[in-house]
C-alpha atoms as a PDB file:
ATOM      1  CA  MET A   1      19.116 -30.332  68.287  1.00  0.00           C
ATOM      2  CA  GLY A   2      21.649 -29.552  70.995  1.00  0.00           C
ATOM      3  CA  THR A   3      23.991 -32.110  72.452  1.00  0.00           C
ATOM      4  CA  ALA A   4      23.671 -32.923  76.131  1.00  0.00           C
ATOM      5  CA  PRO A   5      26.838 -32.119  78.112  1.00  0.00           C
ATOM      6  CA  ILE A   6      28.996 -35.101  78.878  1.00  0.00           C
ATOM      7  CA  GLY A   7      30.039 -35.504  82.475  1.00  0.00           C
ATOM      8  CA  PRO A   8      30.161 -37.927  85.368  1.00  0.00           C
ATOM      9  CA  THR A   9      26.966 -39.509  86.634  1.00  0.00           C
ATOM     10  CA  LEU A  10      26.517 -38.225  90.174  1.00  0.00           C
ATOM     11  CA  ILE A  11      24.147 -39.641  92.780  1.00  0.00           C
ATOM     12  CA  GLY A  12      22.402 -36.728  94.472  1.00  0.00           C
ATOM     13  CA  SER A  13      21.428 -38.600  97.631  1.00  0.00           C
ATOM     14  CA  VAL A  14      25.057 -39.626  98.205  1.00  0.00           C
ATOM     15  CA  GLN A  15      26.225 -36.049  97.714  1.00  0.00           C
ATOM     16  CA  ARG A  16      23.613 -34.817 100.214  1.00  0.00           C
ATOM     17  CA  ALA A  17      24.638 -37.445 102.774  1.00  0.00           C
ATOM     18  CA  PHE A  18      28.317 -36.438 102.469  1.00  0.00           C
ATOM     19  CA  ARG A  19      27.364 -32.768 102.841  1.00  0.00           C
ATOM     20  CA  LEU A  20      25.397 -33.629 105.973  1.00  0.00           C
ATOM     21  CA  LEU A  21      28.394 -35.482 107.439  1.00  0.00           C
ATOM     22  CA  GLU A  22      30.679 -32.527 106.660  1.00  0.00           C
ATOM     23  CA  VAL A  23      28.394 -30.085 108.482  1.00  0.00           C
ATOM     24  CA  MET A  24      27.882 -32.525 111.369  1.00  0.00           C
ATOM     25  CA  SER A  25      31.653 -32.767 111.829  1.00  0.00           C
ATOM     26  CA  ALA A  26      31.753 -29.051 112.704  1.00  0.00           C
ATOM     27  CA  HIS A  27      29.537 -29.624 115.757  1.00  0.00           C
ATOM     28  CA  ASP A  28      31.473 -31.610 118.350  1.00  0.00           C
ATOM     29  CA  ASN A  29      28.591 -31.374 120.820  1.00  0.00           C
ATOM     30  CA  GLY A  30      25.943 -32.256 118.278  1.00  0.00           C
ATOM     31  CA  ALA A  31      23.392 -30.291 116.306  1.00  0.00           C
ATOM     32  CA  PRO A  32      19.639 -30.880 115.917  1.00  0.00           C
ATOM     33  CA  ALA A  33      18.140 -31.901 112.606  1.00  0.00           C
ATOM     34  CA  LYS A  34      16.627 -28.457 111.960  1.00  0.00           C
ATOM     35  CA  GLN A  35      20.004 -26.767 112.336  1.00  0.00           C
ATOM     36  CA  LEU A  36      21.703 -29.347 110.085  1.00  0.00           C
ATOM     37  CA  ALA A  37      18.985 -28.871 107.478  1.00  0.00           C
ATOM     38  CA  ARG A  38      19.458 -25.111 107.574  1.00  0.00           C
ATOM     39  CA  GLU A  39      23.267 -25.282 107.284  1.00  0.00           C
ATOM     40  CA  THR A  40      23.199 -27.831 104.465  1.00  0.00           C
ATOM     41  CA  GLU A  41      20.291 -26.037 102.743  1.00  0.00           C
ATOM     42  CA  LEU A  42      18.441 -29.351 102.545  1.00  0.00           C
ATOM     43  CA  PRO A  43      14.687 -29.815 103.048  1.00  0.00           C
ATOM     44  CA  LEU A  44      13.939 -30.858 106.611  1.00  0.00           C
ATOM     45  CA  ALA A  45      12.192 -34.066 105.465  1.00  0.00           C
ATOM     46  CA  THR A  46      15.226 -35.039 103.376  1.00  0.00           C
ATOM     47  CA  THR A  47      17.516 -34.322 106.316  1.00  0.00           C
ATOM     48  CA  TYR A  48      15.477 -36.578 108.589  1.00  0.00           C
ATOM     49  CA  HIS A  49      15.552 -39.413 106.035  1.00  0.00           C
ATOM     50  CA  LEU A  50      19.320 -39.114 105.584  1.00  0.00           C
ATOM     51  CA  LEU A  51      19.961 -38.902 109.315  1.00  0.00           C
ATOM     52  CA  ARG A  52      17.845 -41.988 109.955  1.00  0.00           C
ATOM     53  CA  THR A  53      19.908 -43.923 107.396  1.00  0.00           C
ATOM     54  CA  LEU A  54      23.246 -42.619 108.671  1.00  0.00           C
ATOM     55  CA  VAL A  55      22.333 -43.524 112.260  1.00  0.00           C
ATOM     56  CA  HIS A  56      21.214 -46.997 111.198  1.00  0.00           C
ATOM     57  CA  GLU A  57      24.515 -47.608 109.386  1.00  0.00           C
ATOM     58  CA  GLY A  58      26.613 -46.227 112.255  1.00  0.00           C
ATOM     59  CA  TYR A  59      27.925 -43.132 110.459  1.00  0.00           C
ATOM     60  CA  ALA A  60      25.944 -40.797 112.729  1.00  0.00           C
ATOM     61  CA  ARG A  61      24.739 -41.022 116.338  1.00  0.00           C
ATOM     62  CA  LYS A  62      21.699 -39.394 117.935  1.00  0.00           C
ATOM     63  CA  LEU A  63      22.325 -37.890 121.371  1.00  0.00           C
ATOM     64  CA  ASP A  64      19.894 -37.941 124.255  1.00  0.00           C
ATOM     65  CA  ASP A  65      19.135 -34.226 123.731  1.00  0.00           C
ATOM     66  CA  GLY A  66      18.130 -34.877 120.111  1.00  0.00           C
ATOM     67  CA  GLY A  67      21.331 -33.618 118.519  1.00  0.00           C
ATOM     68  CA  PHE A  68      23.374 -35.584 115.997  1.00  0.00           C
ATOM     69  CA  VAL A  69      27.140 -36.238 115.936  1.00  0.00           C
ATOM     70  CA  LEU A  70      29.420 -38.349 113.763  1.00  0.00           C
ATOM     71  CA  GLY A  71      29.140 -42.068 114.471  1.00  0.00           C
ATOM     72  CA  ASP A  72      31.748 -44.587 115.551  1.00  0.00           C
ATOM     73  CA  ARG A  73      31.727 -46.249 112.122  1.00  0.00           C
ATOM     74  CA  LEU A  74      33.729 -43.355 110.650  1.00  0.00           C
ATOM     75  CA  GLY A  75      36.409 -43.764 113.299  1.00  0.00           C
ATOM     76  CA  THR A  76      36.584 -47.466 112.569  1.00  0.00           C
ATOM     77  CA  LEU A  77      37.065 -46.758 108.874  1.00  0.00           C
ATOM     78  CA  ARG A  78      39.895 -44.334 109.593  1.00  0.00           C
ATOM     79  CA  ALA A  79      41.568 -46.789 111.960  1.00  0.00           C
ATOM     80  CA  SER A  80      41.256 -49.659 109.479  1.00  0.00           C
ATOM     81  CA  SER A  81      42.637 -47.540 106.675  1.00  0.00           C
ATOM     82  CA  GLY A  82      45.552 -46.371 108.805  1.00  0.00           C
ATOM     83  CA  ARG A  83      46.377 -49.922 109.874  1.00  0.00           C
ATOM     84  CA  ALA A  84      46.249 -51.156 106.269  1.00  0.00           C
ATOM     85  CA  GLN A  85      48.561 -48.380 105.098  1.00  0.00           C
ATOM     86  CA  THR A  86      50.987 -49.138 107.919  1.00  0.00           C
ATOM     87  CA  LEU A  87      51.087 -52.806 106.916  1.00  0.00           C
ATOM     88  CA  LEU A  88      51.584 -51.981 103.234  1.00  0.00           C
ATOM     89  CA  SER A  89      54.389 -49.565 104.059  1.00  0.00           C
ATOM     90  CA  ARG A  90      56.277 -52.509 105.585  1.00  0.00           C
ATOM     91  CA  VAL A  91      56.193 -54.562 102.392  1.00  0.00           C
ATOM     92  CA  ARG A  92      56.619 -51.893  99.695  1.00  0.00           C
ATOM     93  CA  PRO A  93      60.436 -52.123  99.898  1.00  0.00           C
ATOM     94  CA  ALA A  94      60.229 -55.865  99.164  1.00  0.00           C
ATOM     95  CA  LEU A  95      57.980 -55.228  96.168  1.00  0.00           C
ATOM     96  CA  ALA A  96      60.274 -52.461  94.966  1.00  0.00           C
ATOM     97  CA  ALA A  97      63.261 -54.822  95.209  1.00  0.00           C
ATOM     98  CA  LEU A  98      61.427 -57.340  93.004  1.00  0.00           C
ATOM     99  CA  ARG A  99      60.633 -54.611  90.497  1.00  0.00           C
ATOM    100  CA  ASP A 100      64.221 -53.406  90.344  1.00  0.00           C
ATOM    101  CA  GLU A 101      65.802 -56.863  90.176  1.00  0.00           C
ATOM    102  CA  LEU A 102      63.475 -58.191  87.476  1.00  0.00           C
ATOM    103  CA  SER A 103      62.501 -54.959  85.698  1.00  0.00           C
ATOM    104  CA  SER A 104      58.905 -56.022  86.194  1.00  0.00           C
ATOM    105  CA  ALA A 105      55.897 -54.642  88.035  1.00  0.00           C
ATOM    106  CA  ALA A 106      55.188 -56.309  91.396  1.00  0.00           C
ATOM    107  CA  TYR A 107      51.706 -56.919  92.784  1.00  0.00           C
ATOM    108  CA  LEU A 108      50.142 -57.824  96.125  1.00  0.00           C
ATOM    109  CA  THR A 109      46.568 -59.104  96.449  1.00  0.00           C
ATOM    110  CA  PHE A 110      44.339 -60.298  99.278  1.00  0.00           C
ATOM    111  CA  TYR A 111      41.289 -62.543  99.410  1.00  0.00           C
ATOM    112  CA  ASP A 112      38.832 -60.203 101.097  1.00  0.00           C
ATOM    113  CA  ASP A 113      35.135 -60.955 101.643  1.00  0.00           C
ATOM    114  CA  GLY A 114      35.198 -63.634  98.983  1.00  0.00           C
ATOM    115  CA  GLU A 115      36.896 -61.466  96.364  1.00  0.00           C
ATOM    116  CA  ILE A 116      40.473 -61.275  95.083  1.00  0.00           C
ATOM    117  CA  ARG A 117      41.502 -57.634  95.334  1.00  0.00           C
ATOM    118  CA  VAL A 118      44.702 -55.809  94.450  1.00  0.00           C
ATOM    119  CA  ALA A 119      46.195 -54.154  97.540  1.00  0.00           C
ATOM    120  CA  GLU A 120      49.410 -52.732  96.063  1.00  0.00           C
ATOM    121  CA  ILE A 121      51.239 -52.358  92.756  1.00  0.00           C
ATOM    122  CA  VAL A 122      54.850 -51.203  92.548  1.00  0.00           C
ATOM    123  CA  ASP A 123      55.902 -50.344  88.994  1.00  0.00           C
ATOM    124  CA  GLY A 124      58.047 -47.830  87.130  1.00  0.00           C
ATOM    125  CA  PRO A 125      59.050 -46.543  83.681  1.00  0.00           C
ATOM    126  CA  ARG A 126      61.145 -49.653  83.007  1.00  0.00           C
ATOM    127  CA  ALA A 127      58.625 -51.935  84.692  1.00  0.00           C
ATOM    128  CA  PRO A 128      55.116 -50.922  83.601  1.00  0.00           C
ATOM    129  CA  ARG A 129      52.098 -52.617  85.127  1.00  0.00           C
ATOM    130  CA  VAL A 130      49.788 -54.753  83.040  1.00  0.00           C
ATOM    131  CA  ASP A 131      46.703 -52.918  81.791  1.00  0.00           C
ATOM    132  CA  LEU A 132      44.043 -54.003  84.313  1.00  0.00           C
ATOM    133  CA  TRP A 133      41.309 -53.946  81.707  1.00  0.00           C
ATOM    134  CA  VAL A 134      39.204 -56.433  83.665  1.00  0.00           C
ATOM    135  CA  GLY A 135      39.025 -56.150  87.450  1.00  0.00           C
ATOM    136  CA  PHE A 136      40.713 -58.893  89.448  1.00  0.00           C
ATOM    137  CA  GLU A 137      37.372 -59.631  91.108  1.00  0.00           C
ATOM    138  CA  ASP A 138      36.188 -60.958  87.734  1.00  0.00           C
ATOM    139  CA  ALA A 139      39.477 -62.434  86.539  1.00  0.00           C
ATOM    140  CA  GLY A 140      40.740 -64.650  89.355  1.00  0.00           C
ATOM    141  CA  HIS A 141      40.708 -67.652  87.009  1.00  0.00           C
ATOM    142  CA  ALA A 142      42.905 -65.901  84.440  1.00  0.00           C
ATOM    143  CA  THR A 143      45.630 -64.252  86.527  1.00  0.00           C
ATOM    144  CA  ALA A 144      48.565 -65.833  88.295  1.00  0.00           C
ATOM    145  CA  LEU A 145      47.705 -63.771  91.382  1.00  0.00           C
ATOM    146  CA  GLY A 146      44.131 -65.006  91.393  1.00  0.00           C
ATOM    147  CA  LYS A 147      45.006 -68.601  90.648  1.00  0.00           C
ATOM    148  CA  SER A 148      47.559 -68.551  93.449  1.00  0.00           C
ATOM    149  CA  VAL A 149      44.776 -67.632  95.875  1.00  0.00           C
ATOM    150  CA  LEU A 150      42.391 -70.228  94.434  1.00  0.00           C
ATOM    151  CA  ARG A 151      45.078 -72.896  94.707  1.00  0.00           C
ATOM    152  CA  GLU A 152      45.375 -72.297  98.454  1.00  0.00           C
ATOM    153  CA  LEU A 153      41.638 -72.318  99.200  1.00  0.00           C
ATOM    154  CA  ASP A 154      39.983 -75.492 100.415  1.00  0.00           C
ATOM    155  CA  GLU A 155      37.513 -77.306  98.172  1.00  0.00           C
ATOM    156  CA  GLU A 156      34.425 -75.726  99.711  1.00  0.00           C
ATOM    157  CA  ALA A 157      35.804 -72.187  99.393  1.00  0.00           C
ATOM    158  CA  ARG A 158      36.851 -72.807  95.790  1.00  0.00           C
ATOM    159  CA  GLN A 159      33.414 -74.081  94.827  1.00  0.00           C
ATOM    160  CA  GLU A 160      31.774 -71.152  96.562  1.00  0.00           C
ATOM    161  CA  TYR A 161      33.995 -68.731  94.648  1.00  0.00           C
ATOM    162  CA  LEU A 162      33.369 -70.440  91.307  1.00  0.00           C
ATOM    163  CA  SER A 163      29.617 -70.437  91.920  1.00  0.00           C
ATOM    164  CA  ARG A 164      29.736 -66.635  92.010  1.00  0.00           C
ATOM    165  CA  HIS A 165      32.126 -65.992  89.141  1.00  0.00           C
ATOM    166  CA  ASP A 166      31.863 -66.797  85.461  1.00  0.00           C
ATOM    167  CA  LEU A 167      35.146 -67.936  83.909  1.00  0.00           C
ATOM    168  CA  ALA A 168      35.166 -65.257  81.238  1.00  0.00           C
ATOM    169  CA  ASP A 169      37.072 -65.904  78.009  1.00  0.00           C
ATOM    170  CA  LEU A 170      39.569 -63.024  78.226  1.00  0.00           C
ATOM    171  CA  THR A 171      42.080 -64.342  75.666  1.00  0.00           C
ATOM    172  CA  PRO A 172      42.313 -67.485  73.511  1.00  0.00           C
ATOM    173  CA  ARG A 173      44.505 -68.948  76.290  1.00  0.00           C
ATOM    174  CA  THR A 174      42.085 -68.402  79.181  1.00  0.00           C
ATOM    175  CA  ILE A 175      40.913 -71.534  80.990  1.00  0.00           C
ATOM    176  CA  THR A 176      37.117 -71.319  81.041  1.00  0.00           C
ATOM    177  CA  ASP A 177      36.226 -74.868  82.144  1.00  0.00           C
ATOM    178  CA  PRO A 178      35.961 -75.108  85.975  1.00  0.00           C
ATOM    179  CA  PRO A 179      37.025 -78.788  86.250  1.00  0.00           C
ATOM    180  CA  GLU A 180      40.046 -78.124  84.041  1.00  0.00           C
ATOM    181  CA  LEU A 181      40.977 -75.042  86.063  1.00  0.00           C
ATOM    182  CA  LEU A 182      40.783 -77.006  89.318  1.00  0.00           C
ATOM    183  CA  ARG A 183      42.774 -79.890  87.849  1.00  0.00           C
ATOM    184  CA  ARG A 184      45.570 -77.539  86.833  1.00  0.00           C
ATOM    185  CA  LEU A 185      45.550 -75.766  90.186  1.00  0.00           C
ATOM    186  CA  ASP A 186      45.868 -79.072  92.039  1.00  0.00           C
ATOM    187  CA  SER A 187      48.763 -80.180  89.838  1.00  0.00           C
ATOM    188  CA  SER A 188      50.660 -76.883  89.895  1.00  0.00           C
ATOM    189  CA  PRO A 189      53.612 -76.051  92.152  1.00  0.00           C
ATOM    190  CA  PRO A 190      53.308 -73.273  94.749  1.00  0.00           C
ATOM    191  CA  ALA A 191      54.388 -70.764  92.090  1.00  0.00           C
ATOM    192  CA  VAL A 192      51.429 -70.362  89.711  1.00  0.00           C
ATOM    193  CA  THR A 193      51.780 -68.867  86.244  1.00  0.00           C
ATOM    194  CA  ASP A 194      49.544 -67.005  83.820  1.00  0.00           C
ATOM    195  CA  MET A 195      50.738 -67.557  80.263  1.00  0.00           C
ATOM    196  CA  GLU A 196      48.883 -64.797  78.408  1.00  0.00           C
ATOM    197  CA  GLU A 197      45.594 -65.936  79.946  1.00  0.00           C
ATOM    198  CA  TYR A 198      44.648 -62.476  81.226  1.00  0.00           C
ATOM    199  CA  ALA A 199      46.233 -60.309  78.540  1.00  0.00           C
ATOM    200  CA  LEU A 200      47.986 -61.262  75.332  1.00  0.00           C
ATOM    201  CA  GLY A 201      51.627 -60.241  75.429  1.00  0.00           C
ATOM    202  CA  THR A 202      51.933 -60.573  79.219  1.00  0.00           C
ATOM    203  CA  VAL A 203      52.977 -63.496  81.423  1.00  0.00           C
ATOM    204  CA  CYS A 204      52.900 -63.554  85.221  1.00  0.00           C
ATOM    205  CA  VAL A 205      53.950 -65.699  88.153  1.00  0.00           C
ATOM    206  CA  ALA A 206      52.639 -65.524  91.718  1.00  0.00           C
ATOM    207  CA  VAL A 207      53.056 -67.227  95.085  1.00  0.00           C
ATOM    208  CA  PRO A 208      50.887 -67.187  98.230  1.00  0.00           C
ATOM    209  CA  VAL A 209      51.348 -64.813 101.158  1.00  0.00           C
ATOM    210  CA  TYR A 210      49.410 -64.309 104.381  1.00  0.00           C
ATOM    211  CA  SER A 211      48.500 -61.340 106.542  1.00  0.00           C
ATOM    212  CA  GLY A 212      47.663 -63.138 109.752  1.00  0.00           C
ATOM    213  CA  SER A 213      44.912 -65.533 108.679  1.00  0.00           C
ATOM    214  CA  THR A 214      44.088 -63.557 105.517  1.00  0.00           C
ATOM    215  CA  LEU A 215      45.247 -65.240 102.322  1.00  0.00           C
ATOM    216  CA  GLY A 216      46.880 -63.245  99.554  1.00  0.00           C
ATOM    217  CA  SER A 217      49.341 -63.528  96.710  1.00  0.00           C
ATOM    218  CA  LEU A 218      52.538 -61.854  95.574  1.00  0.00           C
ATOM    219  CA  GLY A 219      53.480 -61.772  91.909  1.00  0.00           C
ATOM    220  CA  VAL A 220      55.205 -60.068  89.016  1.00  0.00           C
ATOM    221  CA  SER A 221      54.290 -59.498  85.370  1.00  0.00           C
ATOM    222  CA  LEU A 222      56.603 -59.687  82.364  1.00  0.00           C
ATOM    223  CA  ARG A 223      56.287 -59.137  78.656  1.00  0.00           C
ATOM    224  CA  ALA A 224      55.683 -62.443  76.917  1.00  0.00           C
ATOM    225  CA  ASP A 225      58.989 -62.153  75.061  1.00  0.00           C
ATOM    226  CA  ARG A 226      60.725 -62.232  78.470  1.00  0.00           C
ATOM    227  CA  ARG A 227      59.066 -65.440  79.654  1.00  0.00           C
ATOM    228  CA  SER A 228      62.489 -67.040  79.956  1.00  0.00           C
ATOM    229  CA  ARG A 229      62.904 -64.957  83.123  1.00  0.00           C
ATOM    230  CA  LEU A 230      59.960 -66.607  84.845  1.00  0.00           C
ATOM    231  CA  GLU A 231      62.305 -69.092  86.482  1.00  0.00           C
ATOM    232  CA  ASP A 232      64.440 -66.255  87.869  1.00  0.00           C
ATOM    233  CA  ALA A 233      61.284 -64.487  89.016  1.00  0.00           C
ATOM    234  CA  THR A 234      60.070 -67.593  90.834  1.00  0.00           C
ATOM    235  CA  ALA A 235      63.418 -68.006  92.577  1.00  0.00           C
ATOM    236  CA  LEU A 236      63.114 -64.450  93.914  1.00  0.00           C
ATOM    237  CA  LEU A 237      59.435 -64.626  94.756  1.00  0.00           C
ATOM    238  CA  MET A 238      59.667 -67.637  97.069  1.00  0.00           C
ATOM    239  CA  PRO A 239      61.935 -66.098  99.741  1.00  0.00           C
ATOM    240  CA  THR A 240      60.322 -62.671  99.268  1.00  0.00           C
ATOM    241  CA  SER A 241      56.893 -64.135 100.011  1.00  0.00           C
ATOM    242  CA  ASP A 242      58.212 -65.455 103.336  1.00  0.00           C
ATOM    243  CA  ARG A 243      59.525 -62.000 104.257  1.00  0.00           C
ATOM    244  CA  VAL A 244      56.272 -60.333 103.212  1.00  0.00           C
ATOM    245  CA  THR A 245      54.205 -62.791 105.254  1.00  0.00           C
ATOM    246  CA  ARG A 246      56.356 -62.181 108.328  1.00  0.00           C
ATOM    247  CA  SER A 247      56.035 -58.406 107.900  1.00  0.00           C
ATOM    248  CA  LEU A 248      52.268 -58.558 107.379  1.00  0.00           C
ATOM    249  CA  SER A 249      51.789 -60.823 110.373  1.00  0.00           C
ATOM    250  CA  LEU A 250      53.525 -58.523 112.859  1.00  0.00           C
ATOM    251  CA  THR A 251      51.121 -56.711 115.155  1.00  0.00           C
ATOM    252  CA  ILE A 252      50.886 -52.931 115.026  1.00  0.00           C
END
């Protein structure tokens, strides 16, 4: 019996929608559904279904003459992405300075739509990043970066976050009891540590930062045998976090 080829799982409807957007982008003045179906080699019924969805979501717009053009949502995505990259470009030098001074990878996260997400990592051959074997969205309780964010949230926001996230047992050191996690967060200083709670062999320290009203965290990771440098790392992180917050809060 033959073996099925191994490859990525692709979603055909998503591929067809992207193809439709690509062809639509070539018609600045719009193109009717029949023409788009012909150029994409899609069945007309499929084209209508995709166009209806794209218009509903704002990625396409139907003109008065029946033609279709790209929607405003795509422009918003490009603008948001460009703004985010501009902001990150301002703070990369500060993260690189942390990396070089401590020989450790530096990380920046933000609390976005109720999730803790990594925005930037600056590492190097002498400062490798920690293996992100579990996404930060599911490991906020076990990382210094995540715990730094949770520490700054108010009680209602913390409870809302914990109601949506299981405190997975990632290592024997992971705190998996919500009351205990909250107790430690409330008793910790502004610089929060992760002592092999996310990954054995790695320790981290993080402090809060802000981009306008958006909460985030700035941190570094070290091999566990270098934990004696956590105090030095904290001393550097505190003033760096102030500089990063000022840079992120400047208008573009």
